[in-house]
Short mmCIF file of C-alpha atoms in Angstrom, two decimals:
data_model
loop_
_atom_site.label_atom_id
_atom_site.label_comp_id
_atom_site.label_asym_id
_atom_site.label_seq_id
_atom_site.Cartn_x
_atom_site.Cartn_y
_atom_site.Cartn_z
CA GLY A 1 -54.16 9.97 -97.91
CA ASP A 2 -56.81 8.19 -95.84
CA GLU A 3 -56.68 7.78 -92.07
CA LYS A 4 -56.50 3.98 -92.34
CA ASP A 5 -56.63 1.12 -94.82
CA ARG A 6 -60.08 0.36 -96.24
CA VAL A 7 -61.12 -3.24 -96.72
CA LEU A 8 -62.52 -4.28 -100.12
CA LEU A 9 -62.81 -8.04 -99.51
CA ARG A 10 -63.46 -9.54 -96.10
CA ALA A 11 -61.63 -12.62 -94.89
CA ASN A 12 -64.72 -14.69 -95.71
CA GLY A 13 -64.58 -13.53 -99.34
CA GLN A 14 -67.59 -11.20 -99.07
CA ALA A 15 -67.21 -7.75 -100.62
CA THR A 16 -67.66 -4.64 -98.46
CA TYR A 17 -69.89 -1.69 -99.28
CA PHE A 18 -66.78 0.21 -100.29
CA ALA A 19 -65.94 -2.46 -102.88
CA SER A 20 -69.30 -1.74 -104.52
CA ASP A 21 -68.51 1.99 -104.43
CA VAL A 22 -65.20 1.40 -106.20
CA ALA A 23 -66.83 -0.79 -108.85
CA TYR A 24 -69.56 1.79 -109.41
CA LEU A 25 -66.97 4.55 -109.71
CA LEU A 26 -65.19 2.64 -112.47
CA ASP A 27 -68.52 1.84 -114.15
CA LYS A 28 -69.41 5.55 -114.38
CA PHE A 29 -66.32 6.34 -116.41
CA GLU A 30 -66.46 3.16 -118.48
CA ARG A 31 -69.91 4.32 -119.61
CA GLY A 32 -68.28 7.45 -121.00
CA PHE A 33 -69.05 10.11 -118.40
CA GLY A 34 -66.44 12.82 -118.08
CA ARG A 35 -67.27 13.80 -114.50
CA ALA A 36 -68.77 12.06 -111.49
CA ILE A 37 -70.63 14.25 -109.00
CA TYR A 38 -71.21 12.75 -105.57
CA VAL A 39 -73.66 14.30 -103.12
CA LEU A 40 -72.91 13.08 -99.59
CA ALA A 41 -74.18 13.93 -96.14
CA ALA A 42 -71.69 16.07 -94.23
CA ASN A 43 -71.02 13.28 -91.72
CA HIS A 44 -69.67 11.16 -94.59
CA HIS A 45 -66.78 13.55 -95.25
CA GLY A 46 -64.38 10.64 -94.68
CA TYR A 47 -65.56 9.14 -97.96
CA MET A 48 -63.95 11.98 -99.91
CA SER A 49 -60.36 10.82 -99.44
CA ARG A 50 -61.14 7.15 -100.02
CA LEU A 51 -63.09 7.83 -103.22
CA ARG A 52 -60.25 9.93 -104.58
CA ALA A 53 -57.75 7.24 -103.59
CA ALA A 54 -59.91 4.66 -105.36
CA ALA A 55 -59.89 6.82 -108.50
CA ARG A 56 -56.10 7.03 -108.40
CA GLY A 57 -55.85 3.29 -107.83
CA LEU A 58 -57.99 2.68 -110.92
CA GLY A 59 -55.77 4.95 -113.00
CA LEU A 60 -58.42 7.70 -113.19
CA ASP A 61 -57.87 11.42 -112.84
CA GLU A 62 -59.24 12.21 -109.39
CA ARG A 63 -60.03 15.74 -110.57
CA ARG A 64 -62.91 14.19 -112.51
CA LEU A 65 -64.59 13.50 -109.16
CA GLU A 66 -66.67 16.30 -107.65
CA ILE A 67 -67.84 15.63 -104.11
CA LEU A 68 -70.48 17.86 -102.52
CA LEU A 69 -71.22 17.68 -98.80
CA VAL A 70 -74.76 18.53 -97.70
CA GLN A 71 -75.52 19.67 -94.17
CA PRO A 72 -78.51 18.19 -92.31
CA ALA A 73 -82.03 19.62 -92.10
CA THR A 74 -83.94 20.14 -88.86
CA LEU A 75 -87.71 20.06 -89.12
CA TRP A 76 -89.84 22.39 -87.02
CA ARG A 77 -93.57 22.87 -86.65
CA GLY A 78 -93.62 26.40 -85.29
CA ALA A 79 -91.68 26.26 -82.00
CA GLU A 80 -91.82 22.46 -81.84
CA ARG A 81 -88.77 20.60 -83.08
CA LEU A 82 -89.71 17.31 -84.73
CA PRO A 83 -87.72 14.24 -83.64
CA MET A 84 -85.47 12.95 -86.42
CA SER A 85 -83.30 9.98 -85.51
CA ALA A 86 -82.37 7.11 -87.78
CA ARG A 87 -81.12 5.13 -84.80
CA SER A 88 -84.41 5.34 -82.87
CA GLY A 89 -86.56 5.14 -85.99
CA ASP A 90 -88.13 8.56 -85.44
CA GLY A 91 -88.65 10.81 -88.40
CA LEU A 92 -90.88 12.28 -91.05
CA SER A 93 -90.67 10.76 -94.51
CA LEU A 94 -90.38 12.96 -97.58
CA ARG A 95 -93.78 11.63 -98.68
CA GLU A 96 -95.30 12.77 -95.37
CA LEU A 97 -93.57 16.13 -95.64
CA ARG A 98 -94.92 16.68 -99.16
CA SER A 99 -98.38 15.68 -97.98
CA GLU A 100 -98.27 18.28 -95.22
CA VAL A 101 -96.75 21.30 -96.98
CA GLY A 102 -97.08 20.45 -100.70
CA SER A 103 -94.47 19.65 -103.32
CA ASP A 104 -93.82 23.30 -104.23
CA ALA A 105 -92.92 24.39 -100.70
CA CYS A 106 -90.96 21.21 -100.11
CA ARG A 107 -88.82 21.74 -103.20
CA TYR A 108 -88.34 25.47 -102.73
CA PHE A 109 -87.38 25.26 -99.06
CA PHE A 110 -84.77 22.57 -99.67
CA VAL A 111 -83.31 23.93 -102.90
CA GLY A 112 -83.54 27.55 -101.77
CA HIS A 113 -81.03 26.98 -99.00
CA ASP A 114 -77.24 26.79 -99.30
CA SER A 115 -76.56 23.08 -98.84
CA HIS A 116 -73.28 23.90 -97.08
CA GLN A 117 -75.29 25.33 -94.17
CA PRO A 118 -77.69 23.48 -91.83
CA LEU A 119 -81.35 23.99 -92.75
CA ASP A 120 -84.17 24.82 -90.33
CA PHE A 121 -87.34 23.80 -92.19
CA ASP A 122 -90.45 25.31 -90.55
CA LEU A 123 -93.51 23.35 -91.68
CA ALA A 124 -95.86 26.01 -90.30
CA LEU A 125 -94.13 28.72 -92.34
CA ALA A 126 -94.20 26.55 -95.47
CA ARG A 127 -98.02 26.53 -95.29
CA GLU A 128 -98.41 30.25 -94.69
CA GLN A 129 -99.80 32.54 -97.37
CA SER A 130 -97.60 35.48 -96.47
CA LYS A 131 -94.52 37.33 -97.66
CA ASP A 132 -92.50 35.42 -95.04
CA ASN A 133 -93.07 32.21 -96.99
CA PRO A 134 -90.56 32.48 -99.88
CA VAL A 135 -92.33 30.13 -102.31
CA TYR A 136 -95.69 31.84 -101.79
CA TYR A 137 -94.03 35.26 -102.17
CA VAL A 138 -92.53 34.33 -105.55
CA GLN A 139 -95.62 32.52 -106.82
CA TYR A 140 -97.77 35.46 -105.76
CA ALA A 141 -95.64 37.79 -107.91
CA HIS A 142 -96.30 35.54 -110.92
CA ALA A 143 -100.02 35.30 -110.16
CA ARG A 144 -100.27 39.03 -109.52
CA ILE A 145 -99.03 39.81 -113.03
CA ALA A 146 -101.55 37.36 -114.43
CA GLY A 147 -104.21 39.29 -112.53
CA VAL A 148 -103.14 42.54 -114.18
CA PHE A 149 -103.69 41.02 -117.61
CA ARG A 150 -107.09 39.71 -116.56
CA THR A 151 -108.02 43.24 -115.47
CA LEU A 152 -106.74 44.49 -118.82
CA GLU A 153 -109.25 42.28 -120.61
CA GLU A 154 -112.06 43.26 -118.25
CA ARG A 155 -111.47 46.93 -119.10
CA HIS A 156 -111.41 46.06 -122.80
CA TYR A 157 -107.88 47.36 -123.24
CA SER A 158 -105.48 45.71 -125.65
CA HIS A 159 -101.77 44.97 -125.25
CA ASN A 160 -99.60 45.92 -128.19
CA ARG A 161 -96.13 44.47 -127.61
CA SER A 162 -94.54 46.23 -130.57
CA ALA A 163 -95.85 49.60 -129.40
CA GLY A 164 -94.56 48.79 -125.92
CA ASP A 165 -91.09 47.97 -127.27
CA ALA A 166 -91.03 51.25 -129.19
CA ALA A 167 -92.06 53.16 -126.05
CA ARG A 168 -89.67 51.48 -123.61
CA GLY A 169 -87.79 54.77 -123.28
CA LEU A 170 -90.78 56.00 -121.25
CA LEU A 171 -89.92 53.57 -118.43
CA LEU A 172 -87.99 56.03 -116.30
CA HIS A 173 -89.39 55.54 -112.81
CA PRO A 174 -86.70 54.32 -110.34
CA ALA A 175 -88.79 51.24 -109.51
CA GLU A 176 -89.04 50.39 -113.21
CA LEU A 177 -85.30 50.75 -113.65
CA ASP A 178 -84.69 48.58 -110.59
CA LEU A 179 -86.97 45.89 -112.00
CA MET A 180 -85.12 45.95 -115.32
CA ARG A 181 -81.74 45.75 -113.60
CA GLN A 182 -82.94 42.72 -111.66
CA MET A 183 -84.13 41.01 -114.83
CA MET A 184 -80.82 41.61 -116.56
CA ARG A 185 -79.10 39.56 -113.84
CA TYR A 186 -81.01 36.39 -114.72
CA PRO A 187 -78.55 34.86 -117.25
CA GLU A 188 -75.56 35.32 -114.96
CA ILE A 189 -77.49 33.85 -112.01
CA ILE A 190 -78.32 30.74 -114.04
CA GLN A 191 -74.68 30.41 -115.10
CA ALA A 192 -73.39 30.83 -111.55
CA ALA A 193 -75.94 28.39 -110.12
CA ALA A 194 -74.87 25.77 -112.67
CA ASP A 195 -71.12 26.36 -112.37
CA CYS A 196 -71.16 26.35 -108.56
CA ARG A 197 -73.72 23.53 -108.18
CA ALA A 198 -75.69 26.07 -106.16
CA PRO A 199 -79.40 26.10 -107.10
CA HIS A 200 -80.09 28.23 -104.04
CA LEU A 201 -78.64 31.18 -105.98
CA LEU A 202 -81.60 30.94 -108.35
CA ALA A 203 -84.14 30.62 -105.53
CA VAL A 204 -82.70 33.66 -103.75
CA TYR A 205 -82.68 35.63 -107.01
CA LEU A 206 -86.33 34.82 -107.72
CA ARG A 207 -87.29 36.13 -104.30
CA GLU A 208 -85.34 39.34 -104.96
CA LEU A 209 -87.04 39.73 -108.34
CA ALA A 210 -90.43 39.15 -106.72
CA HIS A 211 -89.59 41.81 -104.12
CA SER A 212 -88.76 44.30 -106.89
CA LEU A 213 -92.06 43.49 -108.61
CA HIS A 214 -94.12 43.89 -105.42
CA SER A 215 -92.31 47.14 -104.57
CA TYR A 216 -92.99 48.45 -108.06
CA TYR A 217 -96.65 47.54 -107.94
CA ASP A 218 -97.37 48.53 -104.33
CA GLY A 219 -95.17 51.44 -103.39
CA ALA A 220 -93.97 53.17 -106.53
CA ALA A 221 -97.08 55.25 -107.17
CA VAL A 222 -97.03 53.87 -110.71
CA ARG A 223 -100.27 53.04 -112.48
CA VAL A 224 -99.68 50.18 -114.91
CA LEU A 225 -103.07 50.40 -116.63
CA CYS A 226 -102.78 54.13 -117.21
CA ALA A 227 -104.70 56.12 -119.82
CA GLU A 228 -101.61 56.87 -121.91
CA GLU A 229 -101.54 54.00 -124.38
CA ASP A 230 -97.83 53.91 -125.23
CA LEU A 231 -96.78 54.06 -121.58
CA ARG A 232 -99.35 51.41 -120.69
CA ASN A 233 -97.99 49.06 -123.35
CA ALA A 234 -94.41 49.65 -122.19
CA ARG A 235 -95.36 48.86 -118.59
CA LEU A 236 -97.29 45.77 -119.64
CA ASN A 237 -94.22 44.57 -121.54
CA LEU A 238 -92.18 45.10 -118.39
CA LEU A 239 -94.60 43.00 -116.36
CA ARG A 240 -94.81 40.27 -119.00
CA ALA A 241 -91.01 40.01 -119.13
CA THR A 242 -90.86 39.79 -115.33
CA GLN A 243 -93.51 37.07 -115.34
CA GLN A 244 -91.58 35.11 -117.98
CA ILE A 245 -88.41 35.09 -115.87
CA LEU A 246 -90.37 34.08 -112.76
CA HIS A 247 -91.96 31.27 -114.76
CA ASN A 248 -88.66 30.08 -116.24
CA GLY A 249 -86.87 30.17 -112.88
CA LEU A 250 -89.60 28.36 -110.97
CA GLU A 251 -89.86 25.77 -113.73
CA LEU A 252 -86.13 25.07 -113.42
CA LEU A 253 -86.65 24.45 -109.69
CA GLY A 254 -89.61 22.17 -110.38
CA VAL A 255 -92.07 24.58 -108.75
CA SER A 256 -95.46 25.40 -110.26
CA THR A 257 -96.44 28.85 -111.57
CA PRO A 258 -100.11 29.40 -110.71
CA GLU A 259 -102.08 32.20 -112.35
CA ARG A 260 -104.24 32.60 -109.25
CA LEU A 261 -103.54 32.19 -105.54
#
């Protein structure tokens, strides 16, 4: 099924790179793994047929191989495109990128993008503290909820979770219902992201959840720390649950969850 024969041993007896790939493929399954997931750059698509052929040649079920192709990333600093060429030796190392934009932005920008599509990574945007920066937008939602609970303590209010659970029927505002609907999607998003090898689904979801939280807090004309105790506890429960999902999702992506920004 390949376009040509692939050499395993050269005429001088030296093994090729592909020979090492075949040996490593066999080693994976001899160590007891049921599935081998390869992540390759899109320009290595030719490796797909030869790896599957190698599996067949070794007597393995080629369906146990899962090969993902990742499109390239282009780095920008505002309107300036950064030179990235392996041949000429130009480029920005991952260490340098992390140093410039931070680990959180670095992780979120890469994992928050569908790997089947080319990525434009704007370093200037990754440093912005604005709603246009997706990692800041999500982290700000988490920190904003933490701020509400700090204000709660400053006003000498208490949070009674049980009372809030009993009063959840009071959460009838459209923005509250939207926030709850978004939260209910979390388990299925996690399942889909895992099944499809698509972590960007989680990153996109977290941004949508953050948007629902900001819309609820900013534009819904809803006062969380209201005078009515039962309603206040119900709304605080809603915020705490939202914060927990934001925390869990960001933690899965390896991104921090600051309480202040």
